[in-house]
CSV table of C-alpha atoms in Angstrom, one decimal:
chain,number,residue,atom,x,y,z
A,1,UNK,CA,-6.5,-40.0,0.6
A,2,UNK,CA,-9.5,-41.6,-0.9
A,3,UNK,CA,-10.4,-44.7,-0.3
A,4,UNK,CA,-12.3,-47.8,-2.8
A,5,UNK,CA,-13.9,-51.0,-1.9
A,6,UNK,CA,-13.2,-54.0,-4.1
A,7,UNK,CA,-15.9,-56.7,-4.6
A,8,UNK,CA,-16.4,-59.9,-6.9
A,9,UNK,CA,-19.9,-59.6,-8.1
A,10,UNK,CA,-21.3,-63.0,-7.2
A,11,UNK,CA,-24.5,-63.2,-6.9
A,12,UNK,CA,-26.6,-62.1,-5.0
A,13,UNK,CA,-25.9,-58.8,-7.4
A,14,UNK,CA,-28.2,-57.0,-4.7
A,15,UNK,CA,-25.4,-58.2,-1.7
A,16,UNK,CA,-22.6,-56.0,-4.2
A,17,UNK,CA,-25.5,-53.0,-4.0
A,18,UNK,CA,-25.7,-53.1,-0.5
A,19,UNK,CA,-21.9,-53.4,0.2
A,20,UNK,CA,-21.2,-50.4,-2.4
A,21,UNK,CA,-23.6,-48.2,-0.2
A,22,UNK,CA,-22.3,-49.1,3.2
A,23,UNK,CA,-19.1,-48.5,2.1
A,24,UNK,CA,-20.4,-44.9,0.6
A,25,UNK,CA,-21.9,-44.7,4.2
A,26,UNK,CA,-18.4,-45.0,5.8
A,27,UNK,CA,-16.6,-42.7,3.8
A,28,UNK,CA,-15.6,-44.8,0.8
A,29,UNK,CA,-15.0,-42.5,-2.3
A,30,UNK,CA,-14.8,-45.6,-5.0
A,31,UNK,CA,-16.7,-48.9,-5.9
A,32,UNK,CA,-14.8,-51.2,-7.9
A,33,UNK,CA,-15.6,-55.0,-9.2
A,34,UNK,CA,-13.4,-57.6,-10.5
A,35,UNK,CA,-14.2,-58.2,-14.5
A,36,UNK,CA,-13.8,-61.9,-15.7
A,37,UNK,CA,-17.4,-62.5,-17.2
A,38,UNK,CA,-17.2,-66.5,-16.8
A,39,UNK,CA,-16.6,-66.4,-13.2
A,40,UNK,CA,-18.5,-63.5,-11.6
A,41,UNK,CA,-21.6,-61.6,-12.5
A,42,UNK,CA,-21.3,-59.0,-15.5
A,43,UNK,CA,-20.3,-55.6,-13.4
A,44,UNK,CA,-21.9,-53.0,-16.0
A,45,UNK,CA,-25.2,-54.5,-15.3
A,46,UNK,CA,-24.4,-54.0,-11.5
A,47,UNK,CA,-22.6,-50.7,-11.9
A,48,UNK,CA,-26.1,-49.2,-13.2
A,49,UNK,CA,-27.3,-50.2,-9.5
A,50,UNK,CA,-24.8,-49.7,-7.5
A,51,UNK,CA,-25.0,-45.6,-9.4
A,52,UNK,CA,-28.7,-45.4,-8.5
A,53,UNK,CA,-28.2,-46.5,-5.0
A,54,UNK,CA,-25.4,-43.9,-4.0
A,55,UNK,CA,-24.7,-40.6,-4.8
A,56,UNK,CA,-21.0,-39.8,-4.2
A,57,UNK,CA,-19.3,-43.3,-5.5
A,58,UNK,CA,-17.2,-43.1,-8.5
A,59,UNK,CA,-17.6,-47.3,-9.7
A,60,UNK,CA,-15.3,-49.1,-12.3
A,61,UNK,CA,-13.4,-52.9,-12.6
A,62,UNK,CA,-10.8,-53.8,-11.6
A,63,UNK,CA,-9.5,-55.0,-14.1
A,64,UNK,CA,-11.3,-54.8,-17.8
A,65,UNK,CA,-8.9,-56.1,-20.6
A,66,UNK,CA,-9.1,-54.8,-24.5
A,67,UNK,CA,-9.3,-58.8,-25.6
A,68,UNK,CA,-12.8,-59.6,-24.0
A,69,UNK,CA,-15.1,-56.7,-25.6
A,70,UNK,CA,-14.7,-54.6,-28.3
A,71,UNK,CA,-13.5,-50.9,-27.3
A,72,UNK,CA,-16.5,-49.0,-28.8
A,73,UNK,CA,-18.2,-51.0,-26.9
A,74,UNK,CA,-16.6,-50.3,-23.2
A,75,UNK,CA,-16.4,-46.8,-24.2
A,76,UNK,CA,-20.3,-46.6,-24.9
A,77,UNK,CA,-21.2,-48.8,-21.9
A,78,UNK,CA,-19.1,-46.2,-19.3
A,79,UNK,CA,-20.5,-43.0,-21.6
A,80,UNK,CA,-24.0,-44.4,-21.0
A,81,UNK,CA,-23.4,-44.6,-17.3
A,82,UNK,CA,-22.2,-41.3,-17.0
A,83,UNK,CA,-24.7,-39.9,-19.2
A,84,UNK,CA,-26.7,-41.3,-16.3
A,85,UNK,CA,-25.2,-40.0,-13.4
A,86,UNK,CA,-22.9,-37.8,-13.8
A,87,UNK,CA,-19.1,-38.7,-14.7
A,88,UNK,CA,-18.8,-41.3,-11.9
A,89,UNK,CA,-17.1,-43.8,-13.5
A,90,UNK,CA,-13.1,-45.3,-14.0
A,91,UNK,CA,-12.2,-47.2,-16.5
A,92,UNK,CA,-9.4,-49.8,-14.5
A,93,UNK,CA,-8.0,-52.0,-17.4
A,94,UNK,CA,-5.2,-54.6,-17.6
A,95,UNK,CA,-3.5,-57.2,-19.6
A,96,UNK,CA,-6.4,-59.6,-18.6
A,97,UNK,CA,-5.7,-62.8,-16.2
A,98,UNK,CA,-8.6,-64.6,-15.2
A,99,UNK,CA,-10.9,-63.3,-17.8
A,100,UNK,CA,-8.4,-64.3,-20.4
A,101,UNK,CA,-7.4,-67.2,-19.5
A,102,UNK,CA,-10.6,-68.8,-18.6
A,103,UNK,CA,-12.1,-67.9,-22.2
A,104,UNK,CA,-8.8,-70.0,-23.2
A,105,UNK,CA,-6.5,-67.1,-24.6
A,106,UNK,CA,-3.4,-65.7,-23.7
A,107,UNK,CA,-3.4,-61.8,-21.6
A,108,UNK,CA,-3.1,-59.0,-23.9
A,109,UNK,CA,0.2,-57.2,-25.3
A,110,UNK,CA,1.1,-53.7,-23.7
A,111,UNK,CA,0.7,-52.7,-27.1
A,112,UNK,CA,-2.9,-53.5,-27.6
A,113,UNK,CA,-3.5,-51.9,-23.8
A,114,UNK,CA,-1.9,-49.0,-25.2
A,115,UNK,CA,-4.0,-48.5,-28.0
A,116,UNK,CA,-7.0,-49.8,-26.3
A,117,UNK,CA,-6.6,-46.7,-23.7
A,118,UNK,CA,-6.4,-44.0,-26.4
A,119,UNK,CA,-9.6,-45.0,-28.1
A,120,UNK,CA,-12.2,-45.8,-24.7
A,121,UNK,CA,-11.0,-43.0,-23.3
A,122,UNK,CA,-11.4,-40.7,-26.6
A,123,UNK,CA,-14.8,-42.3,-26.9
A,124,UNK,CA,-15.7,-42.3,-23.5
A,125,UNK,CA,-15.1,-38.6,-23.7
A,126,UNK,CA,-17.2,-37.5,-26.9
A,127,UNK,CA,-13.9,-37.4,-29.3
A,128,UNK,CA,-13.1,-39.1,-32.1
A,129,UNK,CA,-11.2,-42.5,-32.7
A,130,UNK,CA,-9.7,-44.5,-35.4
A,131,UNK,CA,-11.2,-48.3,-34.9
A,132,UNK,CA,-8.2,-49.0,-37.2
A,133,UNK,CA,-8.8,-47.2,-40.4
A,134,UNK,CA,-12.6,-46.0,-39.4
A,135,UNK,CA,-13.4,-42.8,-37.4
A,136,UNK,CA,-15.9,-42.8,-35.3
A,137,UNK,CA,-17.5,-40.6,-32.5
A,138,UNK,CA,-20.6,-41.2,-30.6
A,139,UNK,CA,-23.4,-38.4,-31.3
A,140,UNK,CA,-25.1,-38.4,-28.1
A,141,UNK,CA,-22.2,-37.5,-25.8
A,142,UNK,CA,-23.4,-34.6,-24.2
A,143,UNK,CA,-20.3,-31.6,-23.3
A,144,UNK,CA,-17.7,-32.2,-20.5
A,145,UNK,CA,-18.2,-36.2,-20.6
A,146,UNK,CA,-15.2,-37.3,-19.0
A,147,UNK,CA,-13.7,-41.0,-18.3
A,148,UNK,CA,-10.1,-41.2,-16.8
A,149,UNK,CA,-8.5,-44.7,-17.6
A,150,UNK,CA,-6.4,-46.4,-15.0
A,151,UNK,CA,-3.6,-48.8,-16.4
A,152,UNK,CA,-2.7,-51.6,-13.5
A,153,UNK,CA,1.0,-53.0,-14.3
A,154,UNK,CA,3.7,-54.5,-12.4
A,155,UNK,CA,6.7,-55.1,-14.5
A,156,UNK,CA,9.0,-52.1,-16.2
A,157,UNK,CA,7.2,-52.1,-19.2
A,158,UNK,CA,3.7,-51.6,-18.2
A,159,UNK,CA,5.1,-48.9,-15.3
A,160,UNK,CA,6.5,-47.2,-18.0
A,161,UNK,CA,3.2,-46.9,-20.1
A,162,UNK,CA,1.3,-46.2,-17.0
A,163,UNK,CA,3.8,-43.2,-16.8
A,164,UNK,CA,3.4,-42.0,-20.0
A,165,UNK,CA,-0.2,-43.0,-21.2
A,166,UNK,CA,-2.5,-44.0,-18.0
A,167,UNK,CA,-4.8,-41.3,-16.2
A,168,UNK,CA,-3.6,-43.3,-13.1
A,169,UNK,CA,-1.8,-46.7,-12.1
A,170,UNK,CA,-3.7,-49.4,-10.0
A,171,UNK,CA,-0.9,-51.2,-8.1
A,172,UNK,CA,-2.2,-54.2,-6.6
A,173,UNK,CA,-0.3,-55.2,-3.2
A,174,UNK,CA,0.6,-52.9,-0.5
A,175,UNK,CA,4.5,-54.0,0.3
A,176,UNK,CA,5.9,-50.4,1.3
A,177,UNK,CA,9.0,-50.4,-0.7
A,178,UNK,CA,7.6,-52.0,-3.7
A,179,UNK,CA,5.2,-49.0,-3.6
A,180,UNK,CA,7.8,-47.0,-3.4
A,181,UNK,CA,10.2,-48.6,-6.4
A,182,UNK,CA,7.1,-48.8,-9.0
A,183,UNK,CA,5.5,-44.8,-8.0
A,184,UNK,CA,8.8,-43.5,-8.9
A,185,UNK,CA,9.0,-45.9,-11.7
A,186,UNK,CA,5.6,-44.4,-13.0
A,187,UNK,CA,6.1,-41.2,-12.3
A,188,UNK,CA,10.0,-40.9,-13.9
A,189,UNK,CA,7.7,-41.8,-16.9
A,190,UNK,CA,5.5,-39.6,-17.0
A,191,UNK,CA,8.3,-37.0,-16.8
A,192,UNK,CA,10.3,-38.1,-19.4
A,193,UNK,CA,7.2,-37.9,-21.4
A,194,UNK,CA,6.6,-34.5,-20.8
A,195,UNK,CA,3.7,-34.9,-18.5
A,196,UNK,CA,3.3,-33.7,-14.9
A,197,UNK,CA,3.5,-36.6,-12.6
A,198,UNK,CA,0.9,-35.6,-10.3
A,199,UNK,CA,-1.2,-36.0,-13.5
A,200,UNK,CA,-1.2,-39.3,-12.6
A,201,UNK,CA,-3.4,-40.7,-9.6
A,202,UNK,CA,-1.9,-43.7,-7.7
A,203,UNK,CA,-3.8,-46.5,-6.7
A,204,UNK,CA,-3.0,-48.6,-3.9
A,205,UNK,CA,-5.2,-51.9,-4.0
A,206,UNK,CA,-4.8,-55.1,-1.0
A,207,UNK,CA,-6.7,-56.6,1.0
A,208,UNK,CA,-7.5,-55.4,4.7
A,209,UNK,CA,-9.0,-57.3,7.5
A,210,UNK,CA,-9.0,-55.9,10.7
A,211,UNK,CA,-8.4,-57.9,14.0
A,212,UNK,CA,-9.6,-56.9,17.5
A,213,UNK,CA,-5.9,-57.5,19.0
A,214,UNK,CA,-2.0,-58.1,17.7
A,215,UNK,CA,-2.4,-61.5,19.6
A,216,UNK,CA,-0.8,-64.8,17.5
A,217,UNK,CA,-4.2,-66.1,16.8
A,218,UNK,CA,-6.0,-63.5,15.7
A,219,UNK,CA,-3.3,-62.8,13.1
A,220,UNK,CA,-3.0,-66.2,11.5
A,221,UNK,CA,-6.9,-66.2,11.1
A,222,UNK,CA,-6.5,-62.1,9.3
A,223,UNK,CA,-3.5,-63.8,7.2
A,224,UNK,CA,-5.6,-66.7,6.1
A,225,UNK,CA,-7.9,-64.8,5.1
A,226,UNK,CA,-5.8,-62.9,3.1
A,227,UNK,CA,-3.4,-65.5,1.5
A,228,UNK,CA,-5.1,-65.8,-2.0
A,229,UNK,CA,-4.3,-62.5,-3.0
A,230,UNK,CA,-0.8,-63.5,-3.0
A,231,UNK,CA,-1.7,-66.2,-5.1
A,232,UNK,CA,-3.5,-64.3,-7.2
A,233,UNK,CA,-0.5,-61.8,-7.5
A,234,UNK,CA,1.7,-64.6,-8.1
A,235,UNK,CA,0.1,-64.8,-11.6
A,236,UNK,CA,1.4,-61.7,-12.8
A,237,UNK,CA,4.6,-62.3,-11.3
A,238,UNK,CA,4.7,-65.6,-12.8
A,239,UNK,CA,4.6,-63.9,-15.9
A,240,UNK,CA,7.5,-61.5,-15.4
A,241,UNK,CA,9.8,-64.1,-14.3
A,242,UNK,CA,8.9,-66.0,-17.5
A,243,UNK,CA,9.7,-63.0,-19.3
A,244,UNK,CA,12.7,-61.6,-17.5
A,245,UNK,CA,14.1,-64.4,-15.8
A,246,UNK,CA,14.0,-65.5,-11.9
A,247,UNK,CA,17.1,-62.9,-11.2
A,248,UNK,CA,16.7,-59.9,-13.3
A,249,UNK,CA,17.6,-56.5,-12.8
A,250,UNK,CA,14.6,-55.0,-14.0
A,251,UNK,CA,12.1,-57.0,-11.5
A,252,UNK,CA,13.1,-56.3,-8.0
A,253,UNK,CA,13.7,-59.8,-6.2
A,254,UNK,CA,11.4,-58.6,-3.2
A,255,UNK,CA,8.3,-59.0,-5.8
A,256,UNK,CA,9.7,-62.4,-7.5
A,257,UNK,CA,11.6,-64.7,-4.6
A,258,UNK,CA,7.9,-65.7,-2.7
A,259,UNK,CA,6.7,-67.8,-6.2
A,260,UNK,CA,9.6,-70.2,-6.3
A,261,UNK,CA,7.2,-73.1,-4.6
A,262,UNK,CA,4.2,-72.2,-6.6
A,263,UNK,CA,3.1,-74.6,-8.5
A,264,UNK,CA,0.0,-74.0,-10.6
A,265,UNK,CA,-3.1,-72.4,-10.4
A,266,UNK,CA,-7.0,-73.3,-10.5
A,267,UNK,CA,-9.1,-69.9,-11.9
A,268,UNK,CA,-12.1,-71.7,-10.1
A,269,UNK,CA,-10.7,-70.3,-6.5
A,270,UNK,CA,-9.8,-67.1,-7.8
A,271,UNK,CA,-9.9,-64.6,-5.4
A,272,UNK,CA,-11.7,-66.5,-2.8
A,273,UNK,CA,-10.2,-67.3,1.2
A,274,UNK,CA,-10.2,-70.9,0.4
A,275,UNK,CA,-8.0,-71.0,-2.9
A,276,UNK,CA,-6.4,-74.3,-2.2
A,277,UNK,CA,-3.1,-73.5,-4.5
A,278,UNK,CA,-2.0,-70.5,-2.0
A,279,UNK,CA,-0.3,-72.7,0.4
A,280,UNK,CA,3.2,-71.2,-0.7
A,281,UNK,CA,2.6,-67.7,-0.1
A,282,UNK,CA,4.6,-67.2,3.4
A,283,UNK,CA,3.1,-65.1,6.0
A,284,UNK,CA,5.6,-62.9,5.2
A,285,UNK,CA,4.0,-61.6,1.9
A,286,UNK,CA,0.6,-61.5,3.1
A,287,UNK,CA,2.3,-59.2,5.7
A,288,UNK,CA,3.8,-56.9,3.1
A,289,UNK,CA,1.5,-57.3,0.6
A,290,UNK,CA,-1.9,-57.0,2.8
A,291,UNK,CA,-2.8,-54.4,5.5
A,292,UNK,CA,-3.6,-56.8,8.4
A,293,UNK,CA,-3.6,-55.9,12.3
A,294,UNK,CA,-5.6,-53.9,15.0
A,295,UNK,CA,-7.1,-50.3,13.5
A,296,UNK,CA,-3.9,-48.6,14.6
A,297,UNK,CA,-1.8,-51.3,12.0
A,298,UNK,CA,-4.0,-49.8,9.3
A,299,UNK,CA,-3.7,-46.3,10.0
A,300,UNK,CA,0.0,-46.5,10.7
A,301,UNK,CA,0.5,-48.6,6.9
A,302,UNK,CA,-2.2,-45.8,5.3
A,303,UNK,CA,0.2,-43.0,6.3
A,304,UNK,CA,2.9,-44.3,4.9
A,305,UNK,CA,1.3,-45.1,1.8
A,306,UNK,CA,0.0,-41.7,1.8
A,307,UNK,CA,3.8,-40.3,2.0
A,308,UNK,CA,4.7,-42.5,-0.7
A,309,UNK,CA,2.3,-40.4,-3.3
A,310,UNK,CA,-0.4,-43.0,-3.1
A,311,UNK,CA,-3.8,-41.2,-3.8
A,312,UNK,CA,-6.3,-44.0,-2.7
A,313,UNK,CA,-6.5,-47.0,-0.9
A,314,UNK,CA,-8.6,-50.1,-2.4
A,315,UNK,CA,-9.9,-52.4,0.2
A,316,UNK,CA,-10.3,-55.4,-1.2
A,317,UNK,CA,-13.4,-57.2,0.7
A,318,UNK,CA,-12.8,-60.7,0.0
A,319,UNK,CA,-13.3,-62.5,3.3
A,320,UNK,CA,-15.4,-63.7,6.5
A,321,UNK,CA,-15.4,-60.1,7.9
A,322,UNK,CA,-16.6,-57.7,5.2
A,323,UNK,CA,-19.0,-55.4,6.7
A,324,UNK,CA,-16.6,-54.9,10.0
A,325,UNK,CA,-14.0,-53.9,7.9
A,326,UNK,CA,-16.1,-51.5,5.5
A,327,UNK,CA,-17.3,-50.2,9.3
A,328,UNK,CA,-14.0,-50.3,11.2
A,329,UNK,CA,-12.7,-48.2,8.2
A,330,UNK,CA,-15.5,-45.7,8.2
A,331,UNK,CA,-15.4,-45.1,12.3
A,332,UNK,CA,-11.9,-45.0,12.7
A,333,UNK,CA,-9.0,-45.6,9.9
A,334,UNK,CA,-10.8,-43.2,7.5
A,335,UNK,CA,-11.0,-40.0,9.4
A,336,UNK,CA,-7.5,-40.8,11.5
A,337,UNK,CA,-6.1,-40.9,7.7
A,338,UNK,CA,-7.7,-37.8,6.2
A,339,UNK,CA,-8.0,-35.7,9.7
């Protein structure tokens, strides 16, 4: 199994640097970044940094969105990098939340993903595309350029496109059966559209914080921690039960039941331990959804992600105990996982 870190990039950009190449240190595979370019730092800028300063780490967001740069544009911003260093970039891209909505505009359709992802990755990898009635292709691009595009998605449709489009599906919580439901989801996709499901690489991304014991305090300080990301989750879900309804058959109730006391949400804690509009998230999600616990938690949920089909884990770092984690993860949970 391979395994990512997930950073913000606030500033300091050189404190994203430096957590990128411990976590290289420790065994970590990828580097990926939130993209939302009003909150955080602009991650292509830190990318080229966080490239020079490592020589193993594939980088990428996650998320980019089609609405907040034009697509030639991505695509010659990751060809550059790889021109660079090698094809060590992902291209992680979404419907858009924060850096959407912030910038006052609405996420983007699955149709625009969809043909988003055909021309950055065409681009990306010295073809032609159609910018919507003009072909272009970039002359510098040496041979073999490559850049895979990752589709995140939780609801039917977007698992479907993942299936039958993406290069790999970034799911973002860890809940074992919900991995379970939305892999096979994908990957019956992919079948029915001819393509070979191990084609597609899964993604696992949740926070992990690691606790020195199982004891009652020690947990409700990891879950703490960790309770904004089932805020932030509670976006997309928010947006599902808009579209399909609080009880529908196509969103399974073990993803929608948790946001019936949300209430709203302020993009100015996004991400962050503190988020003040997190309060309804019940330990129980950050349970399911997180990987908190002792080393031994970890490597027990790891494995059975791993027998699930998931590819790589995604740690994201977001919280008072970074660097243990990064380290706990490279001495131990890494090479119990992958030994």
């Amino acid at each position: 199994m391979d395994f990512g870190l997930v950073l913000q990039t606030d500033p300091p950009a050189s404190k994203v640097v430096e957590l990128m190449q411990r976590a290289e240190d420790n065994g970590f595979t990828y580097g990926w970044t939130f993209d939302s370019a009003v909150l955080w730092q602009e991650p292509f800028v830190i990318y080229s940094q966080i490239l020079a300063g490592t020589s193993r780490l594939t980088v990428g967001p996650m998320v980019t969105n089609p609405g907040t740069r034009t697509w030639e544009v991505t695509a010659s911003t990751f060809a550059t990098l790889n021109d660079m260093f090698g094809n060590r970039t992902v291209c992680g891209i979404g419907r858009g939340d924060s850096a959407m909505r912030v910038a006052g505009r609405a996420p983007n359709t699955l149709a625009r993903i969809s043909e988003a992802m055909k021309v950055i990755r065409a681009l990306g990898s010295g073809q032609e595309a159609d910018l919507g009635g003009t072909v272009i292709r970039f002359p510098w691009i040496k041979e073999g350029a490559e850049l895979p595009v990752w589709m995140a998605a939780y609801g039917p449709k977007a698992l479907k496109m993942t299936g039958e489009e993406a290069d790999g599906f970034i799911l973002q919580l860890s809940d074992l059966y919900l991995t379970e439901y939305m892999v096979k989801a994908v990957k019956d996709a992919a079948v029915a559209a001819g393509r070979d499901p191990g084609d597609v690489k899964i993604c696992v991304a949740a926070p992990a914080y690691v606790t020195d014991d199982d004891s009652p305090e020690a947990l409700a300080h990891a879950r703490d921690q960790c309770r904004w990301f089932g805020g932030m989750v509670g976006n997309h879900v928010a947006d599902l039960v808009s579209k399909y309804g609080a009880h529908s058959s196509q969103v399974p109730e073990e993803l929608t039941d948790y946001i019936k006391a949300r209430e709203g949400y302020d993009y100015s804690h996004h991400g962050r331990s503190d988020n003040p509009d997190t309060a309804f998230v019940p330990d129980e999600i950050v349970d399911r959804f997180c990987v908190i616990g002792p080393v031994e938690k970890h490597i027990e949920k790891l494995n059975a992600l791993r027998a699930l089909g998931v590819d790589q884990f995604a740690v994201y770092d977001m919280h008072d105990a970074r660097e243990k984690v990064i380290d706990a993860y490279g001495t131990t949970v890494i090479p119990a996982v992958n030994g």
